[in-house]
JSON list of C-alpha atoms in Angstrom, two decimals:
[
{"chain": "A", "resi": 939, "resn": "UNK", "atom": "CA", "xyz": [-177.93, -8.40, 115.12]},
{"chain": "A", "resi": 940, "resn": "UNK", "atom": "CA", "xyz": [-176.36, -9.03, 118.57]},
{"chain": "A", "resi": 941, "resn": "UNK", "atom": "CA", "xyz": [-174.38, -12.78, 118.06]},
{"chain": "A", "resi": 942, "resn": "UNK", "atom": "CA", "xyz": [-175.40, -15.16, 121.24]},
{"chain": "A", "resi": 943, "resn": "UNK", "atom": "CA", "xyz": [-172.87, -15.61, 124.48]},
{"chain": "A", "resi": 944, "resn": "UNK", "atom": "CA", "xyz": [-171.77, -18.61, 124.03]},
{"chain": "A", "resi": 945, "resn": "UNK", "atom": "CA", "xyz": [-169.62, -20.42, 126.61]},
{"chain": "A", "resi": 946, "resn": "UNK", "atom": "CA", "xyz": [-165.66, -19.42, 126.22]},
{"chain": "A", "resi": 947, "resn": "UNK", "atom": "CA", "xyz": [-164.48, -23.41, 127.15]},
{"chain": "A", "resi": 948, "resn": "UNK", "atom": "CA", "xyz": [-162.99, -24.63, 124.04]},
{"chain": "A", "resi": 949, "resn": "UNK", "atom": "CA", "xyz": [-164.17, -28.48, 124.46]},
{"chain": "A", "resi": 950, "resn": "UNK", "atom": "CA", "xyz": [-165.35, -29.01, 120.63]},
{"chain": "A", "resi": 951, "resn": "UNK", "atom": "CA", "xyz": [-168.27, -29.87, 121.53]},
{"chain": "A", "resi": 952, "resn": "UNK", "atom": "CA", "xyz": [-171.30, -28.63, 119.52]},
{"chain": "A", "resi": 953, "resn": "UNK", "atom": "CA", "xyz": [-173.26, -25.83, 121.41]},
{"chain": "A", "resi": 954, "resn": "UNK", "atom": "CA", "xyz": [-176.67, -25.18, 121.67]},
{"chain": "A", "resi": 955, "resn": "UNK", "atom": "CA", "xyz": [-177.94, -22.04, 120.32]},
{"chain": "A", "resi": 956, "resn": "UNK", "atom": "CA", "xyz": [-181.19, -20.05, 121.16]},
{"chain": "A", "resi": 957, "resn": "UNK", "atom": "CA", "xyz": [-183.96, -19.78, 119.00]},
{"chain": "A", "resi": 958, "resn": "UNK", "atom": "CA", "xyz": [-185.09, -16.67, 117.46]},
{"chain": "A", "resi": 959, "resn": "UNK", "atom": "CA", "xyz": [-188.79, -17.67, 116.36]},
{"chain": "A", "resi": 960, "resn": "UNK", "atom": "CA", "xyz": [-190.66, -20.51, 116.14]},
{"chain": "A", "resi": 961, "resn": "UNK", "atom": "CA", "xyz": [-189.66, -22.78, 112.81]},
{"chain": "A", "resi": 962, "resn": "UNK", "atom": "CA", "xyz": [-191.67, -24.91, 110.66]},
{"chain": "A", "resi": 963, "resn": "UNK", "atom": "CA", "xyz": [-190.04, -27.63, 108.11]},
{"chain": "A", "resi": 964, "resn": "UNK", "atom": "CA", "xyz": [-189.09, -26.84, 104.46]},
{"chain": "A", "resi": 965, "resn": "UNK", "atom": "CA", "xyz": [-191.59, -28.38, 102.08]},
{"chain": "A", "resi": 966, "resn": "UNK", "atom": "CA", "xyz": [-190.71, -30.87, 99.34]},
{"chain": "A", "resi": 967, "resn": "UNK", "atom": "CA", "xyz": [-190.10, -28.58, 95.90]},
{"chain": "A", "resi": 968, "resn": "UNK", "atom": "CA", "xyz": [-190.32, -29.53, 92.51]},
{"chain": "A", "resi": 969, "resn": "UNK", "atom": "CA", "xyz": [-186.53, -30.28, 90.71]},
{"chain": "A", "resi": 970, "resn": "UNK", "atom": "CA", "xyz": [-185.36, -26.94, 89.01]},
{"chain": "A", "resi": 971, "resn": "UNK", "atom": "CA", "xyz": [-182.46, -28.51, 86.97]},
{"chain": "A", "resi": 972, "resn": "UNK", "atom": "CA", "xyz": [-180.47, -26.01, 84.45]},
{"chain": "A", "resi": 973, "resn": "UNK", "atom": "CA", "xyz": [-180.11, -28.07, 81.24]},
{"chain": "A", "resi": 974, "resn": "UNK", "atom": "CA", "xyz": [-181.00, -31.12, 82.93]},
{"chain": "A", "resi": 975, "resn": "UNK", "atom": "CA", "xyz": [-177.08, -31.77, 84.18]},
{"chain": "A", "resi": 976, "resn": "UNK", "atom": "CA", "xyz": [-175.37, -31.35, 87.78]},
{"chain": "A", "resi": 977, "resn": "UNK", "atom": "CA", "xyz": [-173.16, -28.76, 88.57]},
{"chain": "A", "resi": 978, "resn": "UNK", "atom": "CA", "xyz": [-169.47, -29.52, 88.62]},
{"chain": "A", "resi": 979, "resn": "UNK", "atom": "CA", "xyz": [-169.06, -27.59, 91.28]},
{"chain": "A", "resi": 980, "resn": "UNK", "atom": "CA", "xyz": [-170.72, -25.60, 94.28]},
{"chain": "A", "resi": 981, "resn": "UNK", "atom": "CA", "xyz": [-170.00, -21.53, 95.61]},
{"chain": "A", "resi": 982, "resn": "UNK", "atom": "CA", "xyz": [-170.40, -21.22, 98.98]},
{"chain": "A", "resi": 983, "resn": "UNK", "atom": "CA", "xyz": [-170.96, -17.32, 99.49]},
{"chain": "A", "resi": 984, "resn": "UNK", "atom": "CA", "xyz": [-171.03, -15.89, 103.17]},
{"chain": "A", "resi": 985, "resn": "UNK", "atom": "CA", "xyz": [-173.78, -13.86, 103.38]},
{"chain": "A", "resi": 986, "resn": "UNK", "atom": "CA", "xyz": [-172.03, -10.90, 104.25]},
{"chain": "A", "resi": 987, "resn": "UNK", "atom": "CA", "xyz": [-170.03, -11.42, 100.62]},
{"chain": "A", "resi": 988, "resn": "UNK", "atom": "CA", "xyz": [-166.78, -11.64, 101.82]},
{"chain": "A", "resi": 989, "resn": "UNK", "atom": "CA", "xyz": [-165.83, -14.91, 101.73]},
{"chain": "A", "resi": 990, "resn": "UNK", "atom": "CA", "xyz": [-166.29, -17.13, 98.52]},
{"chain": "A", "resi": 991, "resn": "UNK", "atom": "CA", "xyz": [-165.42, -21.15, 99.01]},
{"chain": "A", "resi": 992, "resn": "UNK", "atom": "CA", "xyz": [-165.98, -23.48, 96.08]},
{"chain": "A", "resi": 993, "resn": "UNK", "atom": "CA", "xyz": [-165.99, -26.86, 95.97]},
{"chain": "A", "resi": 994, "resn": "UNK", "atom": "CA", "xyz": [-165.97, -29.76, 93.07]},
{"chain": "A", "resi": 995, "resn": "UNK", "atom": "CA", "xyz": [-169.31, -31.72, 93.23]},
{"chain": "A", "resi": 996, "resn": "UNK", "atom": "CA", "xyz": [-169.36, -35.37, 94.27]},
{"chain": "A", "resi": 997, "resn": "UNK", "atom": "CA", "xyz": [-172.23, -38.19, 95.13]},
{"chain": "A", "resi": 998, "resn": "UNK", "atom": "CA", "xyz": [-172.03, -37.44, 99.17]},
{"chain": "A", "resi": 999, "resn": "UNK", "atom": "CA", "xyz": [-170.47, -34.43, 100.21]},
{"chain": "A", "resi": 1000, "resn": "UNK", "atom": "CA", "xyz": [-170.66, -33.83, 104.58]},
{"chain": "A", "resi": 1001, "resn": "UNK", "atom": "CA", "xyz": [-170.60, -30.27, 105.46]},
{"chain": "A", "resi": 1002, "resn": "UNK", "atom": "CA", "xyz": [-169.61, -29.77, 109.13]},
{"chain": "A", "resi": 1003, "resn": "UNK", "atom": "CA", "xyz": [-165.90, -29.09, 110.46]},
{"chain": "A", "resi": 1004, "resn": "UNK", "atom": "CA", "xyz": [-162.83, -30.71, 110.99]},
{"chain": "A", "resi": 1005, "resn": "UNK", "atom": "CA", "xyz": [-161.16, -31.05, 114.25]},
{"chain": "A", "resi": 1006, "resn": "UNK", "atom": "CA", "xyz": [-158.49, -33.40, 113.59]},
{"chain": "A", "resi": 1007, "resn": "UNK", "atom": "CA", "xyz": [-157.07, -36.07, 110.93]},
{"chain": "A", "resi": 1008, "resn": "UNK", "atom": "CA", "xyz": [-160.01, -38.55, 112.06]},
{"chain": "A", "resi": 1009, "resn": "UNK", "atom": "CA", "xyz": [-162.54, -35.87, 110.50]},
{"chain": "A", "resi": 1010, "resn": "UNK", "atom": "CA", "xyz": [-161.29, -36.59, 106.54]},
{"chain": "A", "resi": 1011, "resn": "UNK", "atom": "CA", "xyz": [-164.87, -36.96, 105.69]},
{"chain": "A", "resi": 1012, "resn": "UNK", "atom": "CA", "xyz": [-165.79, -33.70, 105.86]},
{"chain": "A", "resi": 1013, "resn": "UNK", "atom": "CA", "xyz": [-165.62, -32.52, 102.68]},
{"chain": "A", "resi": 1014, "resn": "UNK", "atom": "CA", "xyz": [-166.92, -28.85, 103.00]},
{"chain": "A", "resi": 1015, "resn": "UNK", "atom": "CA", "xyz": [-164.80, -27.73, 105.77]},
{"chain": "A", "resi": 1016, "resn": "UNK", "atom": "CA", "xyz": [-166.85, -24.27, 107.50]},
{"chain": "A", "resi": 1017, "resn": "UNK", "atom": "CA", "xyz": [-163.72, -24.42, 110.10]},
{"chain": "A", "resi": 1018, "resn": "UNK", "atom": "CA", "xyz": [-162.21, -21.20, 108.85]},
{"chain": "A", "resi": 1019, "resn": "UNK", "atom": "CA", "xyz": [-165.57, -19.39, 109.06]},
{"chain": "A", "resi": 1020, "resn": "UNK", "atom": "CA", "xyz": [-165.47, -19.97, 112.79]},
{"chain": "A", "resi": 1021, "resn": "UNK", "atom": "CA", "xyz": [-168.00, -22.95, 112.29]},
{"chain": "A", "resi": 1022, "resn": "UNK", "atom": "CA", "xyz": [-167.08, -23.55, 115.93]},
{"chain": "A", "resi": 1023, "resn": "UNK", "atom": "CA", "xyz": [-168.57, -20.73, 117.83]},
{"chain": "A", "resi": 1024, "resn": "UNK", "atom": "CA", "xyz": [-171.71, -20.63, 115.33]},
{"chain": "A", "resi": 1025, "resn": "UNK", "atom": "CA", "xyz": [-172.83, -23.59, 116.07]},
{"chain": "A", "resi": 1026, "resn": "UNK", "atom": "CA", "xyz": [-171.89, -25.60, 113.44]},
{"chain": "A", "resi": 1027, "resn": "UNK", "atom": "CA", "xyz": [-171.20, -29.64, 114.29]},
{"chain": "A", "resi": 1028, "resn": "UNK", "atom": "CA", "xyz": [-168.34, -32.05, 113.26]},
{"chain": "A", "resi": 1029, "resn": "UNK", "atom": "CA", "xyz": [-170.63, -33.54, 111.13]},
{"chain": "A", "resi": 1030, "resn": "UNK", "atom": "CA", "xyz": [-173.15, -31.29, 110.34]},
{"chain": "A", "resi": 1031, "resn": "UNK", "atom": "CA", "xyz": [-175.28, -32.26, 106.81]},
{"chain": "A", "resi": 1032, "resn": "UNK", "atom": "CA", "xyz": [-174.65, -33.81, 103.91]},
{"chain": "A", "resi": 1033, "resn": "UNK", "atom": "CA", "xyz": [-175.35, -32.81, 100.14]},
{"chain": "A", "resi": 1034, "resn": "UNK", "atom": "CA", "xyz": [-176.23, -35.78, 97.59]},
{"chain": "A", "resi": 1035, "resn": "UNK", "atom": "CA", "xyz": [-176.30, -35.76, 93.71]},
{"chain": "A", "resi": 1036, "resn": "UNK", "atom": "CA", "xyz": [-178.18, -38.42, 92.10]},
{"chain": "A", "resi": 1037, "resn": "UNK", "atom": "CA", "xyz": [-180.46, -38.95, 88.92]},
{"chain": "A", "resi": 1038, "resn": "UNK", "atom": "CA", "xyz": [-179.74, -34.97, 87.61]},
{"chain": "A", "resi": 1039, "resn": "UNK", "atom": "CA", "xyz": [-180.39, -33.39, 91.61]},
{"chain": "A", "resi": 1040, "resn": "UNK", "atom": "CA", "xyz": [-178.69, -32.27, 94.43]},
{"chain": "A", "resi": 1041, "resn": "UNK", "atom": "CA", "xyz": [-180.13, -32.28, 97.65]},
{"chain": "A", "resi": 1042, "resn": "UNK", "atom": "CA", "xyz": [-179.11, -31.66, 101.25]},
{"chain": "A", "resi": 1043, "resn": "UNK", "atom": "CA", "xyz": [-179.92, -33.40, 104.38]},
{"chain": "A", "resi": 1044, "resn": "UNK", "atom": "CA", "xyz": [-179.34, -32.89, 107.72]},
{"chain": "A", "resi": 1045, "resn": "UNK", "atom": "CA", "xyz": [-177.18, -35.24, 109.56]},
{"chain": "A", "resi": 1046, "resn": "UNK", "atom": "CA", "xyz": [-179.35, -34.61, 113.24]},
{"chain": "A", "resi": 1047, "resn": "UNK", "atom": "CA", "xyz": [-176.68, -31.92, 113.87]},
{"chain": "A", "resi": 1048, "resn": "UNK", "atom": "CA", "xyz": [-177.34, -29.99, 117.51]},
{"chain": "A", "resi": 1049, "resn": "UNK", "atom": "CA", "xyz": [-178.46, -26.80, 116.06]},
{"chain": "A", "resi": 1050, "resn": "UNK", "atom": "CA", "xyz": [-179.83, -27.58, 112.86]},
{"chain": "A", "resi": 1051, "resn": "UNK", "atom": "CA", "xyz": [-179.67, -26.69, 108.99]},
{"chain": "A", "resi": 1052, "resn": "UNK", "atom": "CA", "xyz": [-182.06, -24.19, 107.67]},
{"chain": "A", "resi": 1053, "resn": "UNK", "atom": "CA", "xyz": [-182.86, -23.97, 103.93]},
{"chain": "A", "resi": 1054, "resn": "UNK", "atom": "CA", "xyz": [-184.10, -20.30, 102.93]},
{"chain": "A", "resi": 1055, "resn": "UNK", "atom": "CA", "xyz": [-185.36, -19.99, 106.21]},
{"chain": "A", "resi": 1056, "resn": "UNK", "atom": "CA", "xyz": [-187.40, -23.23, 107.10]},
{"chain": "A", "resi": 1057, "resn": "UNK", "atom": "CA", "xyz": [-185.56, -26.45, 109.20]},
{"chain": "A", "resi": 1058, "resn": "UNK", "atom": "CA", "xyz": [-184.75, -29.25, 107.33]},
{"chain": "A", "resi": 1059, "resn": "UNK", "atom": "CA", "xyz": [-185.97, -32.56, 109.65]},
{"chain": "A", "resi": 1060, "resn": "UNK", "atom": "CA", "xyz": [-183.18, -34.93, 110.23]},
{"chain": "A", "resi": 1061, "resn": "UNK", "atom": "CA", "xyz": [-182.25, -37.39, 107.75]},
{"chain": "A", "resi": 1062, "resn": "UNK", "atom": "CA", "xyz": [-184.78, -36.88, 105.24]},
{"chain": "A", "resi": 1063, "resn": "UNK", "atom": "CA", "xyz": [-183.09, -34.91, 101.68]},
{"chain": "A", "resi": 1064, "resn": "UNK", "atom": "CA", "xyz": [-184.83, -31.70, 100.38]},
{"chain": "A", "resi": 1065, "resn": "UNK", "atom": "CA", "xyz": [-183.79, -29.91, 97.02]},
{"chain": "A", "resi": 1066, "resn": "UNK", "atom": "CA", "xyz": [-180.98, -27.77, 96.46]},
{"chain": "A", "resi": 1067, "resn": "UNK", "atom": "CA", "xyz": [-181.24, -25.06, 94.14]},
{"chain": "A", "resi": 1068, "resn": "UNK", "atom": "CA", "xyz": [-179.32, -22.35, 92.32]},
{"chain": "A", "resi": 1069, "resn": "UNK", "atom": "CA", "xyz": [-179.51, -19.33, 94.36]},
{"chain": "A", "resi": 1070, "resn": "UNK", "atom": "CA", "xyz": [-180.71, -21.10, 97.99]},
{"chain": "A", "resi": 1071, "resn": "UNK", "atom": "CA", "xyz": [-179.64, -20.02, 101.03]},
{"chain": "A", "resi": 1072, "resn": "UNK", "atom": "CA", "xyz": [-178.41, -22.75, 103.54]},
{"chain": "A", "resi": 1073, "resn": "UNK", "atom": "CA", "xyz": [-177.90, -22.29, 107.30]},
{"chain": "A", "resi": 1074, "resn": "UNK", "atom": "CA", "xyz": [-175.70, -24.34, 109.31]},
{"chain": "A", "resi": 1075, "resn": "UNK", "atom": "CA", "xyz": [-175.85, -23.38, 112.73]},
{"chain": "A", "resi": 1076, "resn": "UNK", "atom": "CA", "xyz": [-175.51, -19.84, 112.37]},
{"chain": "A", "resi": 1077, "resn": "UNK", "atom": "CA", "xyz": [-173.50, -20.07, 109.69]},
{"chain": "A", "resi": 1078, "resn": "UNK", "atom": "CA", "xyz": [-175.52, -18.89, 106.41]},
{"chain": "A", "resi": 1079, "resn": "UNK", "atom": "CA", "xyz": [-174.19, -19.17, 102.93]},
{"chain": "A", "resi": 1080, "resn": "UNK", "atom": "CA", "xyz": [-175.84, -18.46, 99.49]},
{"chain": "A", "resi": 1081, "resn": "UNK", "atom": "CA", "xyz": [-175.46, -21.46, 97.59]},
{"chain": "A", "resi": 1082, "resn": "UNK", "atom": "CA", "xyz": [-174.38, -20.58, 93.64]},
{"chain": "A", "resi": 1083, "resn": "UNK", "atom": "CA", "xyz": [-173.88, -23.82, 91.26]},
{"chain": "A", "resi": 1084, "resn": "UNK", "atom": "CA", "xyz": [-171.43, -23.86, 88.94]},
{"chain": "A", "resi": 1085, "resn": "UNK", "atom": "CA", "xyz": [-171.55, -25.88, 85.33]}
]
């Protein structure tokens, strides 16, 4: 699959990317919890295997990319997967635990997060499972918990 021309000015702004078919939102799913307990931690697996990026579990954890010092929030950093150019923003979603769950929202990021292939609508959470796959952008991942 042919990536999009994007344009080469490096002004860190989020860009928009095309469409390839029409999208409808992911449904509301019932909780899936292993042994009723949160992960500690989350995989992030590139789709194309190669890269592996875990990170320890918290209450709010923003996926998106830093730019500078200013962007400490970020706590799942998709810089080094050249976030930039696939579309991922600054501030791109955020994944929550509470009560035994772990959901993601996106944060009304430019080009969207995907969750196994339907759009999340802004600001409202959907479930995050064991064996998902979450787009950012461009940028997809298979999402592996870890207890």
């Amino acid at each position: 699959m042919k990536k999009p021309d994007l344009p080469t000015d490096d002004n860190r702004q989020t860009r928009p990317l095309q469409s390839e078919q029409e999208i409808q939102p992911a449904p509301q799913r019932r909780p899936h919890i292993l042994n009723n307990q949160i992960p500690s931690a989350i995989r992030f697996i590139s789709t194309d295997m190669e890269e592996v990026s875990t990170v320890e579990i918290s209450s709010m954890m923003v996926v998106g990319r830093r730019n500078s010092m200013k962007d400490m929030d970020v706590v799942v950093d998709l810089s080094d997967y050249d976030a930039h150019k696939m579309g991922v923003s600054r501030y791109h979603s955020m994944i929550l635990t509470l009560d035994n769950r772990v959901t993601i929202k996106d944060l009304n990021s430019l080009n969207g997060t995907r969750l196994n292939n339907l759009d999340l609508e802004p600001s409202q959470e959907y479930l995050l499972e064991h064996g998902d796959t979450v787009t950012f952008g461009k940028l997809s991942f298979l999402i592996a918990f870890v207890y």
